Amino acid sequence: MYTARGGSSRGMQGSTETQVVVKLKTNSVTRGAMRALATEGREPSKKGALDKWLASDKLMAMEPVFGKAPTRGMANFRRLAVAADAESDSKLSGLSVLSLPSTRDAKKACHEIHKDSLVEYAYIPPMKYVLSPRRSRRSDPLSNRQWFLSAINLFAAEKSARFVPARNVVVAVIDSGIDPDHPDLRGILIDNRSFTSGSKKDTSGHGTHVAGIIAAVNNNRIGVRGVTNSRRIMALKALDPYSAPGYYRAIRHATDNGAKVINFSLGGGHDPTEETLIKRALNKGVVVAAAMGNEKLEGNSRSFPAAIAGVIGVGASTETDGIANFSNTGTHIDLVAPGVNIFSTVPTYPSGLADGTDYEAWPGTSMATPQVAAAAALLLAKKPGASRTMVRKALVRGADKVPGQKRFNATFGHGRLNVNASLGLI
């Protein structure tokens, strides 16, 4: 689970504490002012707060989030003009990120810029970084290897006449990257790119573990298998190191390039731009599944994007259908899936979170969420025209009530994932 909150942070890289996201107003006055800056080639007037910070020697960097990438050496006020005219979608137009040398400077800039007449809002984006899996140090996970596949009733689903393999359903994994050379993941990626300042390599191992749960190759006589047979996984690295602009671009890339399902095994504080982009994805019919978070013992705070309306919030259950002690709860939860001792792929090279290479058993809502994302892909394979609302309803109505549960509650949501039952409801 990736989170903006405290805890063990083995494998963490980068920081966004000195970044400020600025959203320009999209009215004609603002656009005209920005065009004048670009065409006249004049420096900022230093009369407004935004002008002041663009001209400040404390400004380390400034870049538009979307639109044409600025050329090297382009003045900051010209970059702002690029951002203002970047998008036909007004909710995405005018977004820029300013980098400042300290948290104090960032807070001051944010406070002042927010009051500028040209600015709709300004905020410091919540930092998201890798939180070590809360795994017990069992020496032999083989006795219950991939127990979750039977727990979610996958084998019964595959024997049903209504089952359709999800080979062609595109699932985007926005995470720390995926090792494409893992023998159980070869041939599943249709897109593999980094939106961070680093390479495509999965340096933490988290994304590779998530990908194996979704789509590790079935019947190849090696290793493990995934919930789906998908061969259309998008590996979009947006974390480790984390940078707000890259994360935003990854969400937009998934939405605009054919993803039918997006898996977010990550979380953090509320971010207005993240919410705008995810609502945009939902409005385009994309099914979005997100982890509830692993901070139940540290305050059980609300995690985003799981808490965004329309997103399928996923908690973690145990082998006995109890709730994992780390799994966040809340009224925004939809259902739970197995999230303890989940055996899956890790990179074939040393990585930050893995104790070894190739395969490991981890716990976390990060491990529960891809089971739900994969189940959504199976529902879409059976009924390609299904809306994301239909998919969500089938998942929650098909969920099994756990022992002692009679109705929806803030701990288990509607119950534990049952792939076979959900397939019968769509």
Coordinates of C-alpha atoms in Angstrom, one line a residue:
M1 CA 0.0 0.0 0.0
Y2 CA 1.3 3.4 -0.9
T3 CA 0.4 6.1 1.5
A4 CA 1.0 9.7 2.5
R5 CA 1.1 8.8 6.2
G6 CA 3.8 7.7 8.6
G7 CA 5.2 4.2 9.2
S8 CA 8.0 2.2 7.8
S9 CA 9.1 3.7 4.6
R10 CA 11.7 1.2 3.3
G11 CA 12.3 1.9 -0.3
M12 CA 11.0 5.5 -0.2
Q13 CA 12.5 7.9 -2.7
G14 CA 11.8 11.5 -3.5
S15 CA 9.6 14.1 -1.9
T16 CA 6.9 16.5 -2.9
E17 CA 6.8 18.6 0.2
T18 CA 8.3 21.6 -1.7
Q19 CA 5.9 21.4 -4.7
V20 CA 2.9 23.7 -5.1
V21 CA 0.1 22.8 -7.6
V22 CA -1.4 25.9 -9.2
K23 CA -4.6 25.9 -11.1
L24 CA -5.3 29.0 -13.2
K25 CA -8.8 30.2 -13.8
T26 CA -10.1 29.3 -17.2
N27 CA -12.0 32.5 -18.0
S28 CA -11.2 34.7 -20.9
V29 CA -9.5 37.3 -18.7
T30 CA -6.9 34.8 -17.4
R31 CA -6.3 33.3 -20.9
G32 CA -5.8 36.8 -22.3
A33 CA -3.3 37.7 -19.7
M34 CA -1.4 34.5 -20.2
R35 CA -1.3 35.0 -24.0
A36 CA -0.1 38.5 -23.6
L37 CA 2.8 37.3 -21.4
A38 CA 3.7 34.8 -24.1
T39 CA 3.3 36.9 -27.2
E40 CA 4.8 40.2 -25.8
G41 CA 7.7 38.3 -24.2
R42 CA 7.6 40.6 -21.2
E43 CA 8.7 39.5 -17.7
P44 CA 6.0 39.3 -14.9
S45 CA 5.0 42.6 -13.5
K46 CA 5.7 41.5 -9.9
K47 CA 2.4 43.2 -8.9
G48 CA 0.5 39.9 -8.4
A49 CA 1.4 37.1 -6.0
L50 CA 1.8 34.7 -8.9
D51 CA 4.0 37.1 -10.8
K52 CA 6.1 37.6 -7.7
W53 CA 6.8 33.9 -7.2
L54 CA 7.5 33.4 -10.9
A55 CA 10.2 36.0 -10.7
S56 CA 11.5 34.9 -7.3
D57 CA 15.0 33.5 -7.1
K58 CA 13.6 30.9 -4.7
L59 CA 11.6 29.2 -7.6
M60 CA 13.6 26.1 -8.5
A61 CA 11.5 24.9 -11.3
M62 CA 8.1 25.3 -12.9
E63 CA 6.3 23.0 -15.4
P64 CA 2.8 22.7 -16.9
V65 CA 1.2 19.4 -15.9
F66 CA -0.4 18.8 -19.3
G67 CA 0.1 20.2 -22.8
K68 CA 3.2 20.5 -24.8
A69 CA 6.4 20.0 -22.8
P70 CA 8.3 23.3 -22.4
T71 CA 11.6 23.6 -24.1
R72 CA 14.8 23.8 -22.1
G73 CA 15.5 27.4 -21.0
M74 CA 11.9 28.6 -21.6
A75 CA 11.0 31.3 -19.1
N76 CA 8.6 30.5 -16.3
F77 CA 6.0 33.0 -17.4
R78 CA 6.0 31.4 -20.9
R79 CA 5.6 28.0 -19.3
L80 CA 2.5 29.4 -17.4
A81 CA 1.1 30.5 -20.7
V82 CA 1.6 27.0 -22.1
A83 CA -0.4 25.6 -19.1
A84 CA -3.2 28.1 -19.6
D85 CA -3.8 27.1 -23.2
A86 CA -3.0 23.4 -22.8
E87 CA -6.4 21.8 -22.7
S88 CA -9.8 21.9 -24.2
D89 CA -11.1 20.4 -20.9
S90 CA -11.2 23.3 -18.5
K91 CA -10.8 21.1 -15.5
L92 CA -7.4 20.1 -16.7
S93 CA -6.3 23.4 -18.2
G94 CA -4.1 25.8 -16.4
L95 CA -2.4 23.2 -14.1
S96 CA 1.2 23.9 -13.2
V97 CA 3.6 22.8 -10.5
L98 CA 6.1 25.1 -8.8
S99 CA 9.1 23.6 -7.0
L100 CA 10.5 25.5 -4.0
P101 CA 13.5 24.8 -1.8
S102 CA 11.8 24.3 1.5
T103 CA 8.4 23.4 3.0
R104 CA 8.3 26.9 4.6
D105 CA 8.7 28.6 1.2
A106 CA 6.1 26.2 -0.4
K107 CA 3.5 27.0 2.3
K108 CA 4.2 30.8 2.0
A109 CA 3.9 30.6 -1.8
C110 CA 0.7 28.5 -1.6
H111 CA -0.9 31.0 0.8
E112 CA -0.1 34.0 -1.3
I113 CA -0.7 32.5 -4.8
H114 CA -4.1 31.2 -3.7
K115 CA -5.3 34.8 -3.3
D116 CA -4.1 35.9 -6.8
S117 CA -7.0 37.0 -9.0
L118 CA -5.8 34.8 -11.9
V119 CA -5.7 31.6 -9.7
E120 CA -8.5 29.2 -9.0
Y121 CA -6.6 27.3 -6.3
A122 CA -3.1 26.5 -5.1
Y123 CA -2.1 23.7 -2.7
I124 CA 0.7 21.5 -1.6
P125 CA 0.0 18.0 -3.0
P126 CA 0.0 15.1 -0.5
M127 CA 3.2 13.0 -0.6
K128 CA 2.8 9.4 -1.5
Y129 CA 5.5 6.8 -0.9
V130 CA 6.0 3.2 -0.4
L131 CA 5.0 1.6 2.9
S132 CA 6.6 -1.7 3.6
P133 CA 4.2 -4.7 3.6
R134 CA 3.2 -5.8 7.1
R135 CA 4.2 -9.4 6.5
S136 CA 5.0 -12.0 9.1
R137 CA 8.4 -13.6 8.7
R138 CA 7.1 -17.1 7.9
S139 CA 9.8 -19.3 6.5
D140 CA 7.5 -21.4 4.4
P141 CA 4.5 -19.9 2.7
L142 CA 4.0 -22.9 0.5
S143 CA 1.3 -24.6 2.5
N144 CA -1.2 -21.9 1.7
R145 CA 0.3 -20.6 -1.6
Q146 CA -2.4 -18.7 -3.5
W147 CA -5.2 -19.6 -1.1
F148 CA -7.0 -16.5 -2.2
L149 CA -7.9 -18.0 -5.6
S150 CA -10.3 -20.5 -4.0
A151 CA -11.4 -18.0 -1.3
I152 CA -12.8 -15.7 -4.0
N153 CA -14.5 -18.7 -5.8
L154 CA -12.4 -18.3 -8.9
F155 CA -12.2 -22.0 -9.8
A156 CA -15.9 -22.4 -9.7
A157 CA -16.3 -19.4 -11.9
E158 CA -13.8 -20.9 -14.5
K159 CA -15.8 -24.1 -14.7
S160 CA -19.0 -22.2 -15.4
A161 CA -20.4 -21.9 -18.9
R162 CA -20.7 -18.1 -18.4
F163 CA -17.0 -17.7 -17.9
V164 CA -15.1 -15.7 -20.6
P165 CA -11.3 -15.2 -20.2
A166 CA -10.4 -11.6 -20.0
R167 CA -7.5 -11.7 -22.5
N168 CA -8.4 -8.5 -24.2
V169 CA -9.6 -6.3 -21.3
V170 CA -7.0 -3.6 -20.7
V171 CA -6.1 -3.1 -17.0
A172 CA -3.8 -0.2 -16.0
V173 CA -1.6 -0.7 -13.0
I174 CA -0.5 2.7 -11.7
D175 CA 2.2 1.8 -9.3
S176 CA 6.0 1.4 -9.0
G177 CA 6.5 -0.3 -12.3
I178 CA 6.5 -4.0 -13.4
D179 CA 9.3 -6.4 -14.2
P180 CA 8.5 -7.5 -17.7
D181 CA 11.2 -10.1 -17.7
H182 CA 9.7 -12.1 -14.9
P183 CA 8.9 -15.6 -16.4
D184 CA 5.4 -15.4 -15.0
L185 CA 4.7 -12.0 -16.5
R186 CA 6.3 -12.3 -20.0
G187 CA 4.0 -11.1 -22.7
I188 CA 1.3 -9.5 -20.5
L189 CA 2.3 -5.9 -21.0
I190 CA 1.0 -3.7 -23.9
D191 CA 2.4 -0.5 -22.4
N192 CA 5.4 -0.1 -20.1
R193 CA 6.5 3.5 -19.3
S194 CA 7.6 5.7 -16.4
F195 CA 6.0 9.0 -15.5
T196 CA 8.7 9.5 -12.8
S197 CA 12.2 11.0 -13.0
G198 CA 13.5 7.4 -12.8
S199 CA 13.6 4.4 -15.2
K200 CA 10.8 1.9 -15.9
K201 CA 12.5 -0.5 -13.5
D202 CA 10.4 -1.6 -10.5
T203 CA 12.9 -0.7 -7.8
S204 CA 10.5 -1.4 -4.9
G205 CA 8.9 -4.6 -6.2
H206 CA 5.3 -3.5 -5.3
G207 CA 4.0 -3.1 -8.8
T208 CA 5.3 -6.5 -9.9
H209 CA 3.6 -8.1 -6.9
V210 CA 0.3 -6.4 -7.8
A211 CA 0.6 -7.4 -11.5
G212 CA 1.1 -11.1 -10.6
I213 CA -2.1 -11.1 -8.7
I214 CA -4.0 -9.7 -11.6
A215 CA -2.4 -11.6 -14.5
A216 CA 0.5 -13.9 -13.8
V217 CA 0.5 -16.4 -16.8
N218 CA -1.8 -19.4 -16.2
N219 CA -0.9 -22.9 -17.2
N220 CA 2.7 -22.2 -18.1
R221 CA 4.0 -24.8 -15.6
I222 CA 6.0 -22.3 -13.6
G223 CA 5.4 -20.2 -10.5
V224 CA 1.9 -18.8 -9.9
R225 CA -1.1 -17.7 -11.8
G226 CA -3.2 -14.5 -11.8
V227 CA -7.0 -14.0 -11.4
T228 CA -7.3 -13.2 -15.1
N229 CA -5.7 -14.4 -18.3
S230 CA -5.3 -10.7 -19.4
R231 CA -2.5 -10.1 -21.9
R232 CA -3.2 -6.4 -22.0
I233 CA -1.7 -4.9 -18.9
M234 CA -0.5 -1.2 -18.8
A235 CA 2.5 -0.8 -16.5
L236 CA 2.4 2.9 -15.6
K237 CA 5.2 3.8 -13.1
A238 CA 4.2 6.8 -11.2
L239 CA 5.7 6.1 -7.8
D240 CA 9.2 5.5 -6.3
P241 CA 10.2 8.2 -6.8
Y242 CA 6.9 10.1 -6.6
S243 CA 6.2 13.4 -8.3
A244 CA 2.7 14.9 -8.4
P245 CA 2.9 15.9 -12.2
G246 CA 3.9 12.3 -13.2
Y247 CA 1.2 10.8 -11.1
Y248 CA -1.4 13.0 -12.7
R249 CA -0.1 12.2 -16.2
A250 CA -0.2 8.5 -15.5
I251 CA -3.9 8.7 -14.6
R252 CA -4.7 10.7 -17.7
H253 CA -2.7 8.3 -19.9
A254 CA -4.6 5.3 -18.6
T255 CA -7.9 7.0 -19.2
D256 CA -7.1 8.2 -22.7
N257 CA -5.4 5.1 -24.0
G258 CA -7.9 2.3 -23.6
A259 CA -7.8 1.2 -20.0
K260 CA -11.1 -0.4 -19.0
V261 CA -10.0 -0.9 -15.4
I262 CA -7.4 1.0 -13.3
N263 CA -5.9 -0.5 -10.2
F264 CA -4.7 1.9 -7.5
S265 CA -2.9 -0.1 -4.8
L266 CA -1.9 3.3 -3.3
G267 CA -3.3 6.0 -1.2
G268 CA -2.8 9.2 0.7
G269 CA -4.4 12.5 1.6
H270 CA -7.0 14.3 -0.5
D271 CA -5.7 15.8 -3.7
P272 CA -8.0 18.0 -5.8
T273 CA -6.2 17.3 -9.1
E274 CA -6.2 13.5 -8.4
E275 CA -9.9 13.7 -7.8
T276 CA -10.6 15.7 -11.0
L277 CA -8.7 13.1 -13.0
I278 CA -10.3 10.1 -11.4
K279 CA -13.8 11.6 -11.8
R280 CA -12.9 12.1 -15.5
A281 CA -12.0 8.5 -15.8
L282 CA -15.2 7.4 -14.1
N283 CA -17.2 9.6 -16.4
K284 CA -15.6 7.9 -19.4
G285 CA -16.8 4.5 -18.0
V286 CA -13.5 3.3 -16.5
V287 CA -13.8 1.0 -13.5
V288 CA -11.5 2.2 -10.7
A289 CA -10.5 0.0 -7.8
A290 CA -8.4 1.4 -4.9
A291 CA -7.0 0.2 -1.6
M292 CA -8.6 1.3 1.6
G293 CA -5.2 1.6 3.3
N294 CA -3.1 -0.2 5.9
E295 CA -3.3 2.4 8.7
K296 CA -6.1 0.9 10.9
L297 CA -3.7 0.7 13.8
E298 CA -2.3 4.2 13.3
G299 CA -5.6 6.1 13.4
N300 CA -7.6 4.6 10.5
S301 CA -7.6 7.9 8.6
R302 CA -9.4 8.2 5.3
S303 CA -7.3 7.3 2.2
F304 CA -7.7 8.6 -1.3
P305 CA -8.5 7.7 -4.1
A306 CA -10.4 5.0 -2.3
A307 CA -12.6 7.6 -0.6
I308 CA -13.6 9.3 -3.9
A309 CA -17.2 8.7 -4.8
G310 CA -17.5 6.1 -7.6
V311 CA -14.2 4.4 -6.8
I312 CA -14.5 0.8 -5.5
G313 CA -12.8 0.9 -2.1
V314 CA -11.3 -2.5 -1.2
G315 CA -10.3 -3.7 2.3
A316 CA -8.3 -6.8 3.3
S317 CA -9.7 -10.0 4.8
T318 CA -8.0 -13.0 6.4
E319 CA -8.0 -16.8 5.7
T320 CA -10.9 -17.1 8.1
D321 CA -12.9 -14.3 6.6
G322 CA -12.0 -11.9 9.4
I323 CA -10.8 -8.4 8.8
A324 CA -7.0 -8.0 8.6
N325 CA -6.0 -6.0 11.7
F326 CA -4.2 -3.3 9.5
S327 CA -7.1 -2.8 7.0
N328 CA -8.7 0.6 7.1
T329 CA -12.4 0.9 7.5
G330 CA -15.0 3.5 6.7
T331 CA -18.4 4.0 5.1
H332 CA -16.8 4.4 1.7
I333 CA -15.7 0.8 1.6
D334 CA -17.4 -1.4 -1.0
L335 CA -16.1 -4.9 -0.2
V336 CA -13.1 -6.9 1.0
A337 CA -10.8 -9.5 -0.6
P338 CA -8.1 -11.7 0.8
G339 CA -5.2 -9.6 1.9
V340 CA -3.0 -11.8 4.2
N341 CA -0.1 -14.0 3.0
I342 CA -0.8 -13.3 -0.7
F343 CA 1.7 -15.2 -2.8
S344 CA 2.7 -13.4 -6.0
T345 CA 5.5 -12.3 -8.2
V346 CA 8.4 -10.0 -7.2
P347 CA 11.2 -8.7 -9.5
T348 CA 13.9 -11.1 -10.7
Y349 CA 16.4 -8.7 -9.3
P350 CA 16.8 -7.2 -5.8
S351 CA 14.2 -4.6 -4.9
G352 CA 13.4 -2.4 -2.0
L353 CA 10.4 -4.3 -0.5
A354 CA 11.2 -7.9 -1.3
D355 CA 13.4 -10.0 0.9
G356 CA 14.4 -12.1 -2.2
T357 CA 13.5 -12.5 -5.8
D358 CA 10.9 -14.1 -8.0
Y359 CA 8.0 -14.8 -5.5
E360 CA 7.0 -13.7 -2.1
A361 CA 3.9 -13.7 0.2
W362 CA 2.8 -10.2 1.3
P363 CA -0.2 -8.8 3.2
G364 CA -2.0 -5.5 2.5
T365 CA -5.0 -3.9 1.0
S366 CA -2.6 -3.4 -1.9
M367 CA -2.8 -7.2 -2.4
A368 CA -6.6 -7.3 -2.0
T369 CA -7.4 -4.5 -4.5
P370 CA -5.9 -6.2 -7.7
Q371 CA -8.2 -9.2 -7.1
V372 CA -11.2 -6.9 -7.4
A373 CA -9.7 -5.1 -10.4
A374 CA -9.1 -8.5 -12.1
A375 CA -12.7 -9.6 -11.2
A376 CA -14.0 -6.4 -12.8
A377 CA -12.0 -7.4 -16.0
L378 CA -13.7 -10.8 -16.0
L379 CA -17.1 -9.2 -15.8
L380 CA -16.2 -6.9 -18.7
A381 CA -15.0 -9.9 -20.7
K382 CA -18.4 -11.5 -20.2
K383 CA -20.3 -8.3 -21.0
P384 CA -18.1 -5.9 -22.9
G385 CA -20.8 -3.2 -23.0
A386 CA -21.3 -3.2 -19.2
S387 CA -21.1 0.2 -17.6
R388 CA -18.7 0.7 -14.7
T389 CA -21.8 1.1 -12.4
M390 CA -23.1 -2.3 -13.6
V391 CA -19.7 -3.8 -12.8
R392 CA -19.6 -2.3 -9.3
K393 CA -23.1 -3.4 -8.5
A394 CA -22.3 -7.0 -9.6
L395 CA -19.2 -7.1 -7.5
V396 CA -20.9 -5.8 -4.3
R397 CA -24.1 -7.8 -4.7
G398 CA -22.2 -11.0 -5.4
A399 CA -19.9 -10.5 -2.4
D400 CA -20.3 -13.1 0.4
K401 CA -21.4 -11.9 3.8
V402 CA -18.7 -13.0 6.2
P403 CA -19.6 -14.9 9.4
G404 CA -21.6 -12.6 11.7
Q405 CA -22.4 -10.1 9.0
K406 CA -26.0 -9.4 8.0
R407 CA -25.8 -6.2 6.0
F408 CA -23.4 -3.6 4.8
N409 CA -21.0 -2.3 7.4
A410 CA -18.0 0.0 7.6
T411 CA -15.6 -2.9 8.2
F412 CA -16.4 -5.4 5.4
G413 CA -18.5 -3.2 3.1
H414 CA -20.9 -5.6 1.3
G415 CA -18.8 -8.6 2.1
R416 CA -15.9 -10.7 0.7
L417 CA -15.3 -10.9 -3.1
N418 CA -17.0 -13.9 -4.9
V419 CA -16.1 -13.9 -8.6
N420 CA -18.5 -16.7 -9.5
A421 CA -21.5 -15.1 -7.9
S422 CA -20.7 -11.7 -9.4
L423 CA -20.4 -13.3 -12.9
G424 CA -24.0 -14.5 -12.5
L425 CA -25.2 -11.0 -11.9
I426 CA -24.1 -9.3 -15.1

